[in-house]
Short mmCIF file of C-alpha atoms (C1' of nucleotides) in Angstrom, two decimals:
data_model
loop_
_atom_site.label_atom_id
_atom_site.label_comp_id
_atom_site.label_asym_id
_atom_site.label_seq_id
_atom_site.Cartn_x
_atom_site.Cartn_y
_atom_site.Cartn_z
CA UNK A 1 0.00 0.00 0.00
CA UNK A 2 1.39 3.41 -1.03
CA UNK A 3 1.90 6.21 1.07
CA UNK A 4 -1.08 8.00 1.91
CA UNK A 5 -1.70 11.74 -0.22
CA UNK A 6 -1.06 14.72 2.35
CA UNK A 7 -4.80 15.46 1.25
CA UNK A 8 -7.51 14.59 -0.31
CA UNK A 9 -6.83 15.08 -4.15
CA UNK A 10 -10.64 15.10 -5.23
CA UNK A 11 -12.38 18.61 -4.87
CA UNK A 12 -8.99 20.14 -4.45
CA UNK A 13 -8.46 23.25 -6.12
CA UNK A 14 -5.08 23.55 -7.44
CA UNK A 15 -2.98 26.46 -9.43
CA UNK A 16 -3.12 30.11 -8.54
CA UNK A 17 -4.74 31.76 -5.54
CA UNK A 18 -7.62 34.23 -5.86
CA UNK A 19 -8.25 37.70 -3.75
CA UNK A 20 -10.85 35.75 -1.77
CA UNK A 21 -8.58 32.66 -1.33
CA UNK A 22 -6.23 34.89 -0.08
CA UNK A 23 -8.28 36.95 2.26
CA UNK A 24 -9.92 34.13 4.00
CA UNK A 25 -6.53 32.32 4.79
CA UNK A 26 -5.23 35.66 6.04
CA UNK A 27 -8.46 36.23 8.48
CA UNK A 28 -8.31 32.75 10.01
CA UNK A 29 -4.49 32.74 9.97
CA UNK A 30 -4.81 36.05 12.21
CA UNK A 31 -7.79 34.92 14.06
CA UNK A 32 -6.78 31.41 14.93
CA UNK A 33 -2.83 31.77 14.57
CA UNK A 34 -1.16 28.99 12.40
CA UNK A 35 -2.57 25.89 13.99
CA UNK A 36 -2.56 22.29 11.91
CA UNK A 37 -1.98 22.38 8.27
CA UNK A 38 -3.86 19.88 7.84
CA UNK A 39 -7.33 20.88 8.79
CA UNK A 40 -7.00 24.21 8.15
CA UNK A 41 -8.27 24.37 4.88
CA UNK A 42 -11.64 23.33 5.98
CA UNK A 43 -11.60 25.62 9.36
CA UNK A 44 -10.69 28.23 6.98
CA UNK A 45 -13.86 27.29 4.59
CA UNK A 46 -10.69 26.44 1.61
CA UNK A 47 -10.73 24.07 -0.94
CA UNK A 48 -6.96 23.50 -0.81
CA UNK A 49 -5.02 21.03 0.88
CA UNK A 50 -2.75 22.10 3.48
CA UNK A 51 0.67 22.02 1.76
CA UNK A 52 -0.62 25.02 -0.22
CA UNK A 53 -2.34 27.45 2.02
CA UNK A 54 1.09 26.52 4.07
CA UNK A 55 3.02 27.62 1.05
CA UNK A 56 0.73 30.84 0.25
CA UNK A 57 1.12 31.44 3.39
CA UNK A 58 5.07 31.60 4.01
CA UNK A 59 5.86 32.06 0.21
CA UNK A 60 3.39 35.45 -0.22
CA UNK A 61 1.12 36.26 2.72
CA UNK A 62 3.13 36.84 5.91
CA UNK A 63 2.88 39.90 7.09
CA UNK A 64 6.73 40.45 7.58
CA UNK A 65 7.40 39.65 4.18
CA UNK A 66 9.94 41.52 2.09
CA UNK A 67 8.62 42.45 -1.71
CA UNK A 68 10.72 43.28 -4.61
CA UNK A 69 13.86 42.49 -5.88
CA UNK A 70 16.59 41.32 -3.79
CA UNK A 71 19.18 44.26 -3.10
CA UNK A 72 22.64 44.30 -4.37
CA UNK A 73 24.13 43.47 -0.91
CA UNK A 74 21.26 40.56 -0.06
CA UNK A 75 22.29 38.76 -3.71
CA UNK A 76 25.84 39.18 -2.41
CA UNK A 77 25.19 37.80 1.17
CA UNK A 78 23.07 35.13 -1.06
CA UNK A 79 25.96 34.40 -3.00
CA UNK A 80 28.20 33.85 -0.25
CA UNK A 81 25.65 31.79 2.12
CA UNK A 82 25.21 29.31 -0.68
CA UNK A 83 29.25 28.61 -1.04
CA UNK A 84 29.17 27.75 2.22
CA UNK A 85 25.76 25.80 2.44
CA UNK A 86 25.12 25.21 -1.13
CA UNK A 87 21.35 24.61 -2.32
CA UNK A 88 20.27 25.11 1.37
CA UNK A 89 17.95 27.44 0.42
CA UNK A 90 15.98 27.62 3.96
CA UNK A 91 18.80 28.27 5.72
CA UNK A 92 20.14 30.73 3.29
CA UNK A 93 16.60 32.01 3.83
CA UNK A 94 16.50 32.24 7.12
CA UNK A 95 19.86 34.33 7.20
CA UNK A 96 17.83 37.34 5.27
CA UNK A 97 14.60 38.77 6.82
CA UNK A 98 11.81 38.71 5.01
CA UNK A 99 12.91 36.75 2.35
CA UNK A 100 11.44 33.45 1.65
CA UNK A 101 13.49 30.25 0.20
CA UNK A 102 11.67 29.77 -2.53
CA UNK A 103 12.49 33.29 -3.08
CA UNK A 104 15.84 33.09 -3.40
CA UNK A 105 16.01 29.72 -4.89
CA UNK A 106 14.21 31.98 -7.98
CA UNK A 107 16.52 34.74 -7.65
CA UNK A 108 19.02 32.19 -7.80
CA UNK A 109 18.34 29.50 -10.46
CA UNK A 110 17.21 32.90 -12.41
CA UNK A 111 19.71 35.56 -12.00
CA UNK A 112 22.82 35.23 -10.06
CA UNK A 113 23.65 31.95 -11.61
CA UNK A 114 23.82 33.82 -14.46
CA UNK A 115 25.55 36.39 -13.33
CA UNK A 116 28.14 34.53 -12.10
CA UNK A 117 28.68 32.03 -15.33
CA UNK A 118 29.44 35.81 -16.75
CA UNK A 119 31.55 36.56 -14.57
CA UNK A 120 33.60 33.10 -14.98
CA UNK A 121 33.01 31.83 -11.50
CA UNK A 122 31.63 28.24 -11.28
CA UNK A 123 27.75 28.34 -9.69
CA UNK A 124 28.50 25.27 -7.67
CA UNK A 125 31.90 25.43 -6.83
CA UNK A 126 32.07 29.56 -6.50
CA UNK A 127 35.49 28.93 -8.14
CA UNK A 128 36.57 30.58 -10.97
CA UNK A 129 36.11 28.66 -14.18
CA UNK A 130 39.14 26.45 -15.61
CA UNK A 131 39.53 23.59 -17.30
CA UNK A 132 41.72 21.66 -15.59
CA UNK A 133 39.89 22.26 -12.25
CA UNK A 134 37.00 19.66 -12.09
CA UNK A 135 33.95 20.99 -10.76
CA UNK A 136 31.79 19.24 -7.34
CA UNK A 137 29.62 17.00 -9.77
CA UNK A 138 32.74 15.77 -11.27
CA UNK A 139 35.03 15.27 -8.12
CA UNK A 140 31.83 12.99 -6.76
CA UNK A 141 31.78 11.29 -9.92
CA UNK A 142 35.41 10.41 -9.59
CA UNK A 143 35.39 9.49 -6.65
CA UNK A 144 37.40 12.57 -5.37
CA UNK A 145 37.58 14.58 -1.43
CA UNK A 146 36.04 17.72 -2.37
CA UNK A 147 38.61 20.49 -1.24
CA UNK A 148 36.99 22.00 1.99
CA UNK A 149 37.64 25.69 3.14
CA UNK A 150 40.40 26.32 5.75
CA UNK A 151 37.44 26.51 9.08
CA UNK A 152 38.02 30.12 11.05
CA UNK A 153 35.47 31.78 12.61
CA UNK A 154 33.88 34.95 11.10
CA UNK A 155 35.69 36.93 13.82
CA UNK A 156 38.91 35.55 13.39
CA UNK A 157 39.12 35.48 10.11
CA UNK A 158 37.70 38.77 9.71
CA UNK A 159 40.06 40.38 12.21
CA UNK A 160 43.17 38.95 10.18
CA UNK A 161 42.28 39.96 6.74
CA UNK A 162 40.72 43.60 7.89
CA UNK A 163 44.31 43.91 9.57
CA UNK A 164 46.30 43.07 6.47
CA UNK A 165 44.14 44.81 4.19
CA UNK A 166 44.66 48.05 6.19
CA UNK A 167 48.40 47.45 6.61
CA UNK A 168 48.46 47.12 2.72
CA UNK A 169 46.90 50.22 2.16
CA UNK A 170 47.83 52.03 5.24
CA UNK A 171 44.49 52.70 6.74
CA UNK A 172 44.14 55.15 9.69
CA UNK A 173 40.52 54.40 10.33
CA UNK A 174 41.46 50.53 10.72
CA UNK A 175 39.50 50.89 14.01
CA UNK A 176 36.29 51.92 12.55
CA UNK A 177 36.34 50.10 9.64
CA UNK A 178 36.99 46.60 12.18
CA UNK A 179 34.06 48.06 14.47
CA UNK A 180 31.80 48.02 11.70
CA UNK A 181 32.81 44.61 10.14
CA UNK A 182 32.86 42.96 13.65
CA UNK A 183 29.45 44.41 14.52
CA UNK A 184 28.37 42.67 11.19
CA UNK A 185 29.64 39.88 11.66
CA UNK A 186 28.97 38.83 15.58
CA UNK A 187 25.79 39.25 14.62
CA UNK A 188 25.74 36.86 11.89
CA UNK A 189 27.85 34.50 14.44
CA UNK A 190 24.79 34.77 17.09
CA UNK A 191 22.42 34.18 14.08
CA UNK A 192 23.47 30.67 13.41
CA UNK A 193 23.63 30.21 17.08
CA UNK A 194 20.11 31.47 17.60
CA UNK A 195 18.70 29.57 14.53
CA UNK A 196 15.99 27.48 15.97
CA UNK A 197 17.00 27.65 19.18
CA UNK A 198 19.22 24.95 18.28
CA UNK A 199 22.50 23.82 20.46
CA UNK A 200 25.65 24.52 18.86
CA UNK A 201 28.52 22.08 19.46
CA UNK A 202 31.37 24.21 19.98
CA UNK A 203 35.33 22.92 19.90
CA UNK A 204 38.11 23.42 21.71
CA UNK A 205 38.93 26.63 19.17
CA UNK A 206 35.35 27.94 19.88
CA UNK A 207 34.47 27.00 16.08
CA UNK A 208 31.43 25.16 15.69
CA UNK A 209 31.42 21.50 14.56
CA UNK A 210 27.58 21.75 12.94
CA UNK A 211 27.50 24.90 11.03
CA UNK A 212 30.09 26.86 8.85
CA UNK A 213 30.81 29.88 9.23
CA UNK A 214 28.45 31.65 6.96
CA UNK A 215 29.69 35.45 5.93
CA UNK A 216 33.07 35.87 4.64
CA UNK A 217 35.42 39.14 5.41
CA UNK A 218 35.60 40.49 1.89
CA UNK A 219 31.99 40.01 1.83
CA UNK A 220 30.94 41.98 5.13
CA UNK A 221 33.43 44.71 5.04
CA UNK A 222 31.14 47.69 4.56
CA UNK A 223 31.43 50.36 2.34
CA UNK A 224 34.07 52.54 1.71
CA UNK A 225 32.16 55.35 3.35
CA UNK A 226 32.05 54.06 7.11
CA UNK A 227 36.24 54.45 7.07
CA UNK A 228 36.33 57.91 7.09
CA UNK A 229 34.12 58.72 9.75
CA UNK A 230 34.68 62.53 9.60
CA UNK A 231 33.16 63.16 6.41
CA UNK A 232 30.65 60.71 6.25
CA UNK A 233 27.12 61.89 5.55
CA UNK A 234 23.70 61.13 7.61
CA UNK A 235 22.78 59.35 4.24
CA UNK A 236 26.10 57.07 4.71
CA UNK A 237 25.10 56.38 7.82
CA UNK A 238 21.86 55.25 6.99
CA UNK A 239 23.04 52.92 4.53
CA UNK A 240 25.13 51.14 7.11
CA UNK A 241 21.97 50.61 9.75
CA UNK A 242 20.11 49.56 6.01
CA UNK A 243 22.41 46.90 5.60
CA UNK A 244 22.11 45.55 9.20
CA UNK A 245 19.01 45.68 9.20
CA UNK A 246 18.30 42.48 8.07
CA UNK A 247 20.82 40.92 11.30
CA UNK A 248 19.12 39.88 14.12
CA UNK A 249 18.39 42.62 17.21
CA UNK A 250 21.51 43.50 19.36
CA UNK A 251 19.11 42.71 22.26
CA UNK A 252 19.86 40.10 25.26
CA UNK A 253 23.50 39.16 23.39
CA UNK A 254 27.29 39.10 23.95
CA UNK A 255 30.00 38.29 22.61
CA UNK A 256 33.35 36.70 23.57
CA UNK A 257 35.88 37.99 20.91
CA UNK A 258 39.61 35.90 21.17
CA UNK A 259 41.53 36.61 24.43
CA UNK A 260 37.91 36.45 26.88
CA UNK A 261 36.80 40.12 25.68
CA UNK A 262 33.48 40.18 26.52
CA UNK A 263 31.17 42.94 24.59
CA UNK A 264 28.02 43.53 26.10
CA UNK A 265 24.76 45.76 25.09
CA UNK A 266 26.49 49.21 26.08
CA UNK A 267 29.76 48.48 23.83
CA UNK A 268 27.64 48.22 20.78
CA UNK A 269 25.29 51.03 21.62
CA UNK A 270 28.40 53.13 21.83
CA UNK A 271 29.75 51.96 18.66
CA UNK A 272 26.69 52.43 16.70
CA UNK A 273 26.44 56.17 18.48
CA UNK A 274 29.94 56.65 16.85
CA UNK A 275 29.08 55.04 13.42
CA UNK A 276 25.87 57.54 13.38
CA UNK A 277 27.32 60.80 15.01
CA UNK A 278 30.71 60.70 14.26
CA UNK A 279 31.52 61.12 17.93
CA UNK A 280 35.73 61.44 17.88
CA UNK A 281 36.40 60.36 21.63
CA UNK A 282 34.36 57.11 21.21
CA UNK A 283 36.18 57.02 18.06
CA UNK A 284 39.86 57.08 19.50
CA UNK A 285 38.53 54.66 22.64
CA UNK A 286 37.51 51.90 19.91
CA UNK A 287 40.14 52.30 17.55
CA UNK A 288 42.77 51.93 20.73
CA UNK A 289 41.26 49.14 21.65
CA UNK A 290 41.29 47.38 18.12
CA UNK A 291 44.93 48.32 18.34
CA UNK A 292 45.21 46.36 21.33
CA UNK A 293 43.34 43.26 20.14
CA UNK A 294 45.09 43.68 16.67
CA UNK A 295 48.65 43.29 18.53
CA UNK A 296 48.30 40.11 19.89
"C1'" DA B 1 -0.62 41.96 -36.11
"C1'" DA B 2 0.58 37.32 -35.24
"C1'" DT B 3 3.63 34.08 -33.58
"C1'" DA B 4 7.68 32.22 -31.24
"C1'" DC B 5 10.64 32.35 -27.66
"C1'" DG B 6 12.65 33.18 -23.22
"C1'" DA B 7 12.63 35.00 -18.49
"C1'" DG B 8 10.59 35.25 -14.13
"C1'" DC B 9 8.03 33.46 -10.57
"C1'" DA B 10 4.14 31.18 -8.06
"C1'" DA B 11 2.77 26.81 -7.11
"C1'" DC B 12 3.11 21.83 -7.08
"C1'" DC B 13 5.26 17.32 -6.16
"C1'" DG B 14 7.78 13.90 -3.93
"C1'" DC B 15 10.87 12.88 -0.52
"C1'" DC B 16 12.72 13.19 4.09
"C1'" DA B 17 12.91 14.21 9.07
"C1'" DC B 18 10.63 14.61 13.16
"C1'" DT B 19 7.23 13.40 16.62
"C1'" DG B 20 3.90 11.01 19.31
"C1'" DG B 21 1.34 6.84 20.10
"C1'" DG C 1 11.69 -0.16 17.62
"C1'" DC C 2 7.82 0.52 14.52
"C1'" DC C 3 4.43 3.14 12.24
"C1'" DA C 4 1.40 6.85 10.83
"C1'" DG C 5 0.76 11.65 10.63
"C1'" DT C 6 2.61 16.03 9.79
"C1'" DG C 7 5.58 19.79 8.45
"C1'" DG C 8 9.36 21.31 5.83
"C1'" DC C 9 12.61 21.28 2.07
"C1'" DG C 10 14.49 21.29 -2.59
"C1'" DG C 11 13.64 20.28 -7.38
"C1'" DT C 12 10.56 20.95 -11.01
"C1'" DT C 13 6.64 22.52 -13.61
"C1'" DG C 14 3.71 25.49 -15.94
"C1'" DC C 15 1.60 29.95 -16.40
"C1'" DT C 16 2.16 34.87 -17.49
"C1'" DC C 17 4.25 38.55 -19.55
"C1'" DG C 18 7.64 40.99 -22.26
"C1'" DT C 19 10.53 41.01 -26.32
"C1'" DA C 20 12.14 39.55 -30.81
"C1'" DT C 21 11.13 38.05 -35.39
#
DNA sequence: AATACGAGCAACCGCCACTGG
DNA sequence: GCCAGTGGCGGTTGCTCGTAT
């Protein structure tokens, strides 16, 4: 005996939703909350089965729902989330408000892979294009390890490359632009511990043995803007709190950077303060301390 | 104006994981 | 441990719309 359907196929209606569709799954969805799947359809007085008024539901209704196209800095966080998760398009999902997976599976399969064919870079592998490098289909195929990335937390890795970039180019704001880029990217660091409340197996190097790290330095440096604080407009400014928007709140977290410094609420509010008002003492109080951190 | 074609996207399908009995 | 029910995920399909011929 097969496996039974999820409902009943006859007097199902299938293919695209109407207004009043719509409407009534939105007033029993906010009247009754998002109970069983299953018999919602016929609470709700719908002639679907429950896989799709779930799907409506996540994929177009929800309130908190972003529309539009995905910005230039979401495709890149999309771009680098999937190198490092590949076609886990929920969690990629989950990693940008308001976005859906199926959303970004579409913006995907339709644009960026695209894109990045253009640009000779590999879809799958995120590797630029060569011959004589085998893509992931082919090293499975033959049998071959797939080459995994050297494993460094965001932090770490972010706090060595930020430091030789600026050394390279001689950057006096090095403190501001690392303030910025760590802010980014602890908060990406407590995402994937938050994500579903789920316990993360940590190891001895405070790297976690479940997850990857998911954002890349080159990819969460911010723009060139927030590194010279003293000229930087209320409009730069704003771009920088648009780009984090999409990070979870700063609320109820800490963080312990490398060497047991522990940042708590107050740290960030003053380094946000700084990134918005350009306040010069807070200024020369975090970019001593990144000199500190940055000598060990 | 008619037709063909391709891109974009909403929706569906089948499989898998999880959970409770 | 087994099984059925359920939700969730990723791959795929098919419809719609815009553009090219």
């Amino acid at each position: 005996m097969g496996r039974q359907p999820c409902c009943d196929k006859n007097g199902v209606k299938k293919g695209p939703w109407s207004a009043e569709e719509d409407k009534k799954l939105i007033n029993f969805i906010l009247n009754n909350g998002q109970c069983c799947w299953r018999s919602l359809p016929k609470l709700a007085g719908l002639l679907r089965c429950g896989k799709s008024c779930r799907l409506r539901w996540t994929n177009y209704l929800r309130p908190d729902l972003k529309r539009g196209l995905l910005s230039e800095y979401e495709e890149k966080m999309v771009i680098d989330l999937h190198a490092q998760l590949g076609n886990r398009w929920s969690k990629i999902a989950s990693h940008l408000h308001g976005r859906t997976d199926n959303e970004i599976k579409n913006h995907w399969n339709t644009h960026i892979k695209k894109k990045l064919k253009k640009m000779g870079i590999d879809p799958v592998t995120h590797k630029p294009i060569t011959s004589d490098q085998p893509n992931i289909d082919q090293q499975l195929i033959k049998n071959q390890p797939i080459i995994q990335q050297e494993k460094q937390t965001p932090i770490e890795s972010t706090i060595r490359e930020t430091k030789l970039e600026a050394e390279q180019e001689g950057n006096k704001n090095m403190g501001t632009t690392l303030t910025t880029t760590i802010i980014t990217t602890a908060r990406s660091e407590i995402s994937w511990g938050r994500q579903e409340n789920k316990n993360i197996e940590v190891n001895n190097n405070g790297f976690c043995t479940d997850e990857v790290p998911l954002i890349s330095p080159n990819e969460i440096l911010v723009p060139s803007e927030s590194t010279t604080p003293s000229t930087s407009s209320s409009q730069s400014s704003n771009m920088i709190l648009e780009d984090l928007q999409f990070l979870p709140s700063f609320d109820n977290w800490q963080c312990d950077f490398n060497r047991g410094t522990s940042w708590e609420n107050d740290d960030f509010s003053s380094i946000l303060d700084y990134l918005l008002n350009d306040d010069s003492d807070i200024s020369n109080t975090i970019s001593q301390d990144w000199s500190q951190i940055l000598e060990v």
